[in-house]
Amino acid sequence: METRKYELIVEGLRMIKEGALFVIIGSLIISIVSVALVFTIPFSTFLTQHPAQQPPIPHIIG
């Protein structure tokens, strides 16, 4: 009976560990995606609102 209880505890700990691993990986993915969105959205809106309006500079080449 004592060994059965120990097996149940080990199994529960294993399930908790797998669940925690899943939660950690999920939160990492969410944070990476949110950081990527925070970095890409301002740059894309900045590029679309302010296109490069610099005339070509030929006197550097010649």
Tab-separated table of C-alpha atoms in Angstrom:
chain	number	residue	atom	x	y	z
A	1	MET	CA	0.000	0.000	0.000
A	2	GLU	CA	2.851	2.346	0.826
A	3	THR	CA	4.519	1.818	-2.567
A	4	ARG	CA	1.222	2.494	-4.380
A	5	LYS	CA	0.895	5.829	-2.617
A	6	TYR	CA	4.477	6.674	-3.575
A	7	GLU	CA	3.748	5.801	-7.223
A	8	LEU	CA	0.702	8.088	-7.196
A	9	ILE	CA	2.774	10.940	-5.771
A	10	VAL	CA	5.478	10.429	-8.408
A	11	GLU	CA	2.867	10.298	-11.170
A	12	GLY	CA	1.243	13.495	-9.900
A	13	LEU	CA	4.582	15.252	-9.751
A	14	ARG	CA	5.350	14.132	-13.294
A	15	MET	CA	2.020	15.492	-14.532
A	16	ILE	CA	2.600	18.783	-12.695
A	17	LYS	CA	6.069	19.028	-14.236
A	18	GLU	CA	4.745	18.417	-17.760
A	19	GLY	CA	1.954	20.945	-17.246
A	20	ALA	CA	4.379	23.528	-15.911
A	21	LEU	CA	6.673	22.920	-18.862
A	22	PHE	CA	3.729	23.431	-21.245
A	23	VAL	CA	2.747	26.660	-19.475
A	24	ILE	CA	6.324	27.963	-19.525
A	25	ILE	CA	6.748	27.207	-23.234
A	26	GLY	CA	3.385	28.788	-24.040
A	27	SER	CA	4.161	31.967	-22.120
A	28	LEU	CA	7.581	32.176	-23.794
A	29	ILE	CA	5.959	31.898	-27.234
A	30	ILE	CA	3.366	34.539	-26.325
A	31	SER	CA	6.009	36.939	-25.012
A	32	ILE	CA	8.224	36.444	-28.083
A	33	VAL	CA	5.276	37.068	-30.412
A	34	SER	CA	4.207	40.185	-28.504
A	35	VAL	CA	7.751	41.572	-28.542
A	36	ALA	CA	8.000	40.857	-32.272
A	37	LEU	CA	4.671	42.626	-32.869
A	38	VAL	CA	5.756	45.606	-30.770
A	39	PHE	CA	8.925	45.910	-32.843
A	40	THR	CA	7.439	45.253	-36.298
A	41	ILE	CA	4.247	47.349	-36.100
A	42	PRO	CA	5.929	50.714	-35.286
A	43	PHE	CA	8.613	50.137	-37.932
A	44	SER	CA	6.098	49.221	-40.640
A	45	THR	CA	3.820	52.167	-39.817
A	46	PHE	CA	6.854	54.438	-39.662
A	47	LEU	CA	7.985	53.254	-43.087
A	48	THR	CA	4.521	53.632	-44.633
A	49	GLN	CA	3.863	57.058	-43.120
A	50	HIS	CA	7.312	58.474	-43.868
A	51	PRO	CA	8.645	57.084	-47.140
A	52	ALA	CA	12.225	57.932	-47.940
A	53	GLN	CA	11.998	61.209	-49.830
A	54	GLN	CA	15.699	61.718	-50.344
A	55	PRO	CA	16.735	62.593	-53.892
A	56	PRO	CA	19.589	60.555	-55.307
A	57	ILE	CA	22.977	62.182	-54.764
A	58	PRO	CA	24.911	61.817	-58.016
A	59	HIS	CA	27.857	64.056	-57.162
A	60	ILE	CA	29.167	61.482	-54.657
A	61	ILE	CA	29.368	58.881	-57.422
A	62	GLY	CA	30.883	61.188	-60.074
